Amino acid sequence: NKTSRRTMPIELNLLRTYKGGDPEKYREYQKKRFKDPAVVDQVLAEDEKWRDLVVQKDKMRREVSILQKEVIAPKKKAKEPCDEEVAQMKAIQVDIKRIEQEELPAIQEKRDNLLSTIGNIVDPEVPISKDEDEDNLVVGLSPCPESVILPQPLGKLSYDFPETKPLTHDDLLWRIDGYEPTRGQGVAGHRAYFLKNAGVLLNQAIINYGIAFLRKKGYDVLQPPFFMNKDVMSGIAQLSDFDEQLYKVSGKTDDPDGSTEKYLIATSEQPICAYHRNEWVDEKILPRRYAGISTCFRKEAGSSGKDIRGIFRVHQFEKIEQFCVVHDDYEVSSAEQTRMKEAAEEFYQSLGIPYRVVCLVSGELNDAAVKKYDLEGWFPGQNAYRELVSCSNCTDYQARGIGARCGSKKEGQVSASFCHFLNSTLCATGRGICCILENYQQEDGVRVPEVLQPYMAGIDFLPFVRESMEMSKGEKGKGKKNSKK
């Protein structure tokens, strides 16, 4: 019996020096990510145990073959007793079976679990740092003052921010009769809400404008399943995501023994990642560009106390996502990441939203991403830039996890090729609404961006129809505490 092996996000041969691999490179990438480089050596130690055991097992198989052919068979032919040799052969076969069914799988699982915690390579443009506020590299600014030269680290960049405005998104959404947070929380708990009237119209307008925007650029529009089987999700999501982000779907009707656990998606990136699962994708049809439209569900476990009011940070929201598949060439996927970033910039320029684009520091990269750009929109009510878009090149890291191969093994390659996957938000509608409201506010209401008006039955203005929302008891209590300090 051969032990089965799942595909790892990092090719093991890239760490095996005898296969032409370079483990030192991955130790360096781990250090750049501020992760423990010792895991590379732990993988290699387990791999050596695994290979030694395979050698031992093969030697024992040869012993069995020699016993059968050169000792037992001739003795049987000569009708001589061979009980002792047969017992010896059976004892070796028991040991072989134990190695194959128990020892090798246990070592392999330990090795592969360690291997799956090693992050991807790190792009040379990425600032090596943990400090986002100082070292995130600003690569785009709109509008960009003539005096500003980019790229430049955030901590060294100095310019006059865009204008500020008096009201914040939560107050504005309430005043235009766009949502009902208290009623939503009564139905579904913390961070729940009903979108209402103007809120629904804006939400649907952004979705439909986003679809039209990406269709013009040749994207295929996909509305994926909103939940995924655990075995598929685990090939894509990091282990920490299962605790911090993903909701488990429970229900005994179609799965009484729980053998196919399911999780709600946190982004359409996850199911679209698996769209080409276990496929050989013909290089001739690449690149493939998908516009994912879905509701997204997130626990936001690490965000307690952040953005309590409004719909900026919620458990359920709609999102239009860019997801692109290209062949296994780093230059090609790097160029595709730039193209996706520029598409997002064009989208927010068309909405009239001031923004900046930063290349994130290495300490903020997830395991899959080699480089990540964030587009941060200007929120004049908060006098702050806030994240609206995250654009990542994951090279073959995710594609390996779900078996999306590409082309065939070329001469000199360590292993067969896997596609390169890239993802980028176009717009999470809740955050998009918040940013539009703050930028387009007036004394008596909110103007609708021109590009959204055709998707809102021609409505160009959303008047205030009620006064500010009253503070909750908890917020009043916080206010009193702050005033005492």
PDB file of C-alpha atoms in Angstrom, residues 207-368:
ATOM      1  CA  ILE A 207     -23.476  45.559  -6.872  1.00  0.00           C
ATOM      2  CA  ASN A 208     -24.983  46.190 -10.312  1.00  0.00           C
ATOM      3  CA  TYR A 209     -22.524  48.948 -11.186  1.00  0.00           C
ATOM      4  CA  GLY A 210     -19.652  46.677 -10.038  1.00  0.00           C
ATOM      5  CA  ILE A 211     -20.903  43.847 -12.297  1.00  0.00           C
ATOM      6  CA  ALA A 212     -21.216  46.208 -15.279  1.00  0.00           C
ATOM      7  CA  PHE A 213     -17.757  47.683 -14.555  1.00  0.00           C
ATOM      8  CA  LEU A 214     -16.029  44.264 -14.569  1.00  0.00           C
ATOM      9  CA  ARG A 215     -18.093  42.878 -17.467  1.00  0.00           C
ATOM     10  CA  LYS A 216     -16.727  45.706 -19.633  1.00  0.00           C
ATOM     11  CA  LYS A 217     -13.241  44.466 -18.744  1.00  0.00           C
ATOM     12  CA  GLY A 218     -14.073  40.924 -19.907  1.00  0.00           C
ATOM     13  CA  TYR A 219     -14.672  39.260 -16.533  1.00  0.00           C
ATOM     14  CA  ASP A 220     -16.975  36.227 -16.209  1.00  0.00           C
ATOM     15  CA  VAL A 221     -19.526  36.890 -13.461  1.00  0.00           C
ATOM     16  CA  LEU A 222     -19.881  34.139 -10.847  1.00  0.00           C
ATOM     17  CA  GLN A 223     -22.318  33.881  -7.948  1.00  0.00           C
ATOM     18  CA  PRO A 224     -20.875  30.995  -5.901  1.00  0.00           C
ATOM     19  CA  PRO A 225     -22.282  28.689  -3.209  1.00  0.00           C
ATOM     20  CA  PHE A 226     -22.401  30.546   0.122  1.00  0.00           C
ATOM     21  CA  PHE A 227     -21.031  27.582   2.084  1.00  0.00           C
ATOM     22  CA  MET A 228     -18.275  25.047   1.450  1.00  0.00           C
ATOM     23  CA  ASN A 229     -17.334  21.566   2.592  1.00  0.00           C
ATOM     24  CA  LYS A 230     -14.640  21.613   5.268  1.00  0.00           C
ATOM     25  CA  ASP A 231     -12.183  19.503   3.237  1.00  0.00           C
ATOM     26  CA  VAL A 232     -12.351  22.031   0.379  1.00  0.00           C
ATOM     27  CA  MET A 233     -12.194  25.068   2.681  1.00  0.00           C
ATOM     28  CA  SER A 234      -9.164  23.657   4.536  1.00  0.00           C
ATOM     29  CA  GLY A 235      -7.225  23.543   1.246  1.00  0.00           C
ATOM     30  CA  ILE A 236      -7.642  27.336   1.002  1.00  0.00           C
ATOM     31  CA  ALA A 237      -8.143  28.971   4.418  1.00  0.00           C
ATOM     32  CA  GLN A 238      -5.474  29.255   7.114  1.00  0.00           C
ATOM     33  CA  LEU A 239      -6.124  27.355  10.348  1.00  0.00           C
ATOM     34  CA  SER A 240      -6.523  30.654  12.231  1.00  0.00           C
ATOM     35  CA  ASP A 241      -9.400  31.594   9.892  1.00  0.00           C
ATOM     36  CA  PHE A 242     -11.495  28.708  11.209  1.00  0.00           C
ATOM     37  CA  ASP A 243     -11.390  30.239  14.701  1.00  0.00           C
ATOM     38  CA  GLU A 244     -11.427  33.959  13.883  1.00  0.00           C
ATOM     39  CA  GLN A 245     -13.550  34.274  10.743  1.00  0.00           C
ATOM     40  CA  LEU A 246     -15.509  31.224   9.607  1.00  0.00           C
ATOM     41  CA  TYR A 247     -18.983  30.267  10.772  1.00  0.00           C
ATOM     42  CA  LYS A 248     -19.653  26.540  10.918  1.00  0.00           C
ATOM     43  CA  VAL A 249     -22.979  25.423   9.429  1.00  0.00           C
ATOM     44  CA  SER A 250     -24.729  22.910  11.667  1.00  0.00           C
ATOM     45  CA  GLY A 251     -27.670  20.789  10.590  1.00  0.00           C
ATOM     46  CA  LYS A 252     -28.337  17.080  10.931  1.00  0.00           C
ATOM     47  CA  THR A 253     -30.890  16.594   8.134  1.00  0.00           C
ATOM     48  CA  ASP A 254     -28.566  15.895   5.196  1.00  0.00           C
ATOM     49  CA  ASP A 255     -25.495  14.926   7.236  1.00  0.00           C
ATOM     50  CA  PRO A 256     -26.545  13.043  10.381  1.00  0.00           C
ATOM     51  CA  ASP A 257     -23.028  11.861  11.334  1.00  0.00           C
ATOM     52  CA  GLY A 258     -21.321  15.209  10.559  1.00  0.00           C
ATOM     53  CA  SER A 259     -19.036  13.608   7.952  1.00  0.00           C
ATOM     54  CA  THR A 260     -19.294  16.579   5.578  1.00  0.00           C
ATOM     55  CA  GLU A 261     -18.936  19.631   7.814  1.00  0.00           C
ATOM     56  CA  LYS A 262     -19.663  22.920   6.061  1.00  0.00           C
ATOM     57  CA  TYR A 263     -18.562  26.515   6.626  1.00  0.00           C
ATOM     58  CA  LEU A 264     -20.095  29.788   5.446  1.00  0.00           C
ATOM     59  CA  ILE A 265     -17.836  31.701   3.070  1.00  0.00           C
ATOM     60  CA  ALA A 266     -16.009  34.811   4.313  1.00  0.00           C
ATOM     61  CA  THR A 267     -15.404  35.949   0.715  1.00  0.00           C
ATOM     62  CA  SER A 268     -16.247  34.649  -2.772  1.00  0.00           C
ATOM     63  CA  GLU A 269     -12.483  34.234  -3.208  1.00  0.00           C
ATOM     64  CA  GLN A 270     -12.798  30.963  -1.254  1.00  0.00           C
ATOM     65  CA  PRO A 271     -15.321  29.102  -3.454  1.00  0.00           C
ATOM     66  CA  ILE A 272     -13.886  30.593  -6.672  1.00  0.00           C
ATOM     67  CA  CYS A 273     -10.459  29.324  -5.562  1.00  0.00           C
ATOM     68  CA  ALA A 274     -12.000  25.855  -5.730  1.00  0.00           C
ATOM     69  CA  TYR A 275     -13.767  26.495  -9.076  1.00  0.00           C
ATOM     70  CA  HIS A 276     -10.853  24.747 -10.863  1.00  0.00           C
ATOM     71  CA  ARG A 277     -10.289  22.201  -8.081  1.00  0.00           C
ATOM     72  CA  ASN A 278      -8.402  19.084  -9.235  1.00  0.00           C
ATOM     73  CA  GLU A 279      -8.331  20.321 -12.851  1.00  0.00           C
ATOM     74  CA  TRP A 280      -5.608  20.626 -15.459  1.00  0.00           C
ATOM     75  CA  VAL A 281      -6.289  24.140 -16.779  1.00  0.00           C
ATOM     76  CA  ASP A 282      -5.331  24.545 -20.444  1.00  0.00           C
ATOM     77  CA  GLU A 283      -2.771  27.373 -20.716  1.00  0.00           C
ATOM     78  CA  LYS A 284      -4.463  28.487 -23.953  1.00  0.00           C
ATOM     79  CA  ILE A 285      -7.582  29.654 -22.049  1.00  0.00           C
ATOM     80  CA  LEU A 286      -5.562  31.716 -19.549  1.00  0.00           C
ATOM     81  CA  PRO A 287      -5.867  34.277 -18.115  1.00  0.00           C
ATOM     82  CA  ARG A 288      -9.330  33.628 -16.645  1.00  0.00           C
ATOM     83  CA  ARG A 289     -10.879  36.606 -14.874  1.00  0.00           C
ATOM     84  CA  TYR A 290     -13.871  36.177 -12.587  1.00  0.00           C
ATOM     85  CA  ALA A 291     -16.139  38.726 -10.925  1.00  0.00           C
ATOM     86  CA  GLY A 292     -17.422  37.064  -7.750  1.00  0.00           C
ATOM     87  CA  ILE A 293     -20.716  38.388  -6.376  1.00  0.00           C
ATOM     88  CA  SER A 294     -21.725  37.056  -2.977  1.00  0.00           C
ATOM     89  CA  THR A 295     -22.904  37.659   0.532  1.00  0.00           C
ATOM     90  CA  CYS A 296     -19.974  37.164   2.937  1.00  0.00           C
ATOM     91  CA  PHE A 297     -20.092  35.985   6.556  1.00  0.00           C
ATOM     92  CA  ARG A 298     -17.374  36.770   9.114  1.00  0.00           C
ATOM     93  CA  LYS A 299     -17.119  36.263  12.863  1.00  0.00           C
ATOM     94  CA  GLU A 300     -14.753  39.255  13.252  1.00  0.00           C
ATOM     95  CA  ALA A 301     -13.517  37.497  16.399  1.00  0.00           C
ATOM     96  CA  GLY A 302     -10.436  39.706  16.742  1.00  0.00           C
ATOM     97  CA  SER A 303     -12.342  42.992  16.298  1.00  0.00           C
ATOM     98  CA  SER A 304     -14.187  43.354  19.595  1.00  0.00           C
ATOM     99  CA  GLY A 305     -15.006  47.006  20.278  1.00  0.00           C
ATOM    100  CA  LYS A 306     -13.956  48.214  16.795  1.00  0.00           C
ATOM    101  CA  ASP A 307     -16.401  50.096  14.540  1.00  0.00           C
ATOM    102  CA  ILE A 308     -19.456  49.280  16.660  1.00  0.00           C
ATOM    103  CA  ARG A 309     -21.742  51.793  14.933  1.00  0.00           C
ATOM    104  CA  GLY A 310     -22.824  51.603  11.305  1.00  0.00           C
ATOM    105  CA  ILE A 311     -22.160  48.898   8.706  1.00  0.00           C
ATOM    106  CA  PHE A 312     -18.392  49.336   8.224  1.00  0.00           C
ATOM    107  CA  ARG A 313     -17.489  46.147  10.153  1.00  0.00           C
ATOM    108  CA  VAL A 314     -20.321  43.606  10.267  1.00  0.00           C
ATOM    109  CA  HIS A 315     -20.889  39.841  10.256  1.00  0.00           C
ATOM    110  CA  GLN A 316     -22.816  39.804   6.965  1.00  0.00           C
ATOM    111  CA  PHE A 317     -22.259  41.937   3.864  1.00  0.00           C
ATOM    112  CA  GLU A 318     -22.186  41.825   0.065  1.00  0.00           C
ATOM    113  CA  LYS A 319     -18.978  42.017  -1.945  1.00  0.00           C
ATOM    114  CA  ILE A 320     -17.850  42.210  -5.564  1.00  0.00           C
ATOM    115  CA  GLU A 321     -14.512  40.414  -5.895  1.00  0.00           C
ATOM    116  CA  GLN A 322     -11.898  40.176  -8.636  1.00  0.00           C
ATOM    117  CA  PHE A 323     -10.384  36.677  -8.915  1.00  0.00           C
ATOM    118  CA  CYS A 324      -7.860  35.952 -11.658  1.00  0.00           C
ATOM    119  CA  VAL A 325      -6.110  32.762 -12.791  1.00  0.00           C
ATOM    120  CA  VAL A 326      -2.892  32.984 -14.820  1.00  0.00           C
ATOM    121  CA  HIS A 327      -0.196  30.479 -15.770  1.00  0.00           C
ATOM    122  CA  ASP A 328       2.802  29.755 -13.549  1.00  0.00           C
ATOM    123  CA  ASP A 329       5.026  32.694 -14.423  1.00  0.00           C
ATOM    124  CA  TYR A 330       5.872  35.183 -11.672  1.00  0.00           C
ATOM    125  CA  GLU A 331       6.286  38.061 -14.131  1.00  0.00           C
ATOM    126  CA  VAL A 332       2.828  37.333 -15.540  1.00  0.00           C
ATOM    127  CA  SER A 333       1.122  37.152 -12.122  1.00  0.00           C
ATOM    128  CA  SER A 334       2.950  40.295 -10.927  1.00  0.00           C
ATOM    129  CA  ALA A 335       1.709  42.191 -14.003  1.00  0.00           C
ATOM    130  CA  GLU A 336      -1.798  40.833 -13.381  1.00  0.00           C
ATOM    131  CA  GLN A 337      -1.714  42.093  -9.785  1.00  0.00           C
ATOM    132  CA  THR A 338      -0.825  45.573 -11.042  1.00  0.00           C
ATOM    133  CA  ARG A 339      -3.680  45.415 -13.582  1.00  0.00           C
ATOM    134  CA  MET A 340      -6.170  44.360 -10.853  1.00  0.00           C
ATOM    135  CA  LYS A 341      -4.983  47.163  -8.556  1.00  0.00           C
ATOM    136  CA  GLU A 342      -5.416  49.665 -11.357  1.00  0.00           C
ATOM    137  CA  ALA A 343      -8.948  48.354 -12.054  1.00  0.00           C
ATOM    138  CA  ALA A 344      -9.848  48.969  -8.400  1.00  0.00           C
ATOM    139  CA  GLU A 345      -8.340  52.464  -8.575  1.00  0.00           C
ATOM    140  CA  GLU A 346     -10.367  53.224 -11.712  1.00  0.00           C
ATOM    141  CA  PHE A 347     -13.547  52.050  -9.925  1.00  0.00           C
ATOM    142  CA  TYR A 348     -13.069  54.427  -6.987  1.00  0.00           C
ATOM    143  CA  GLN A 349     -11.993  57.273  -9.271  1.00  0.00           C
ATOM    144  CA  SER A 350     -15.293  56.799 -11.147  1.00  0.00           C
ATOM    145  CA  LEU A 351     -17.123  57.080  -7.794  1.00  0.00           C
ATOM    146  CA  GLY A 352     -15.212  60.267  -6.944  1.00  0.00           C
ATOM    147  CA  ILE A 353     -13.623  58.801  -3.795  1.00  0.00           C
ATOM    148  CA  PRO A 354     -10.189  60.168  -2.721  1.00  0.00           C
ATOM    149  CA  TYR A 355      -7.849  57.300  -1.804  1.00  0.00           C
ATOM    150  CA  ARG A 356      -4.305  56.108  -1.311  1.00  0.00           C
ATOM    151  CA  VAL A 357      -2.768  52.722  -2.208  1.00  0.00           C
ATOM    152  CA  VAL A 358      -0.221  51.088   0.089  1.00  0.00           C
ATOM    153  CA  CYS A 359       2.007  48.049  -0.329  1.00  0.00           C
ATOM    154  CA  LEU A 360       1.638  46.255   3.017  1.00  0.00           C
ATOM    155  CA  VAL A 361       4.585  45.459   5.283  1.00  0.00           C
ATOM    156  CA  SER A 362       5.758  41.831   5.389  1.00  0.00           C
ATOM    157  CA  GLY A 363       4.490  41.289   8.939  1.00  0.00           C
ATOM    158  CA  GLU A 364       0.901  41.852   7.747  1.00  0.00           C
ATOM    159  CA  LEU A 365       0.951  39.339   4.877  1.00  0.00           C
ATOM    160  CA  ASN A 366      -1.100  36.168   5.231  1.00  0.00           C
ATOM    161  CA  ASP A 367       0.694  32.899   4.410  1.00  0.00           C
ATOM    162  CA  ALA A 368      -0.533  32.751   0.795  1.00  0.00           C
TER     163      ALA A 368
END
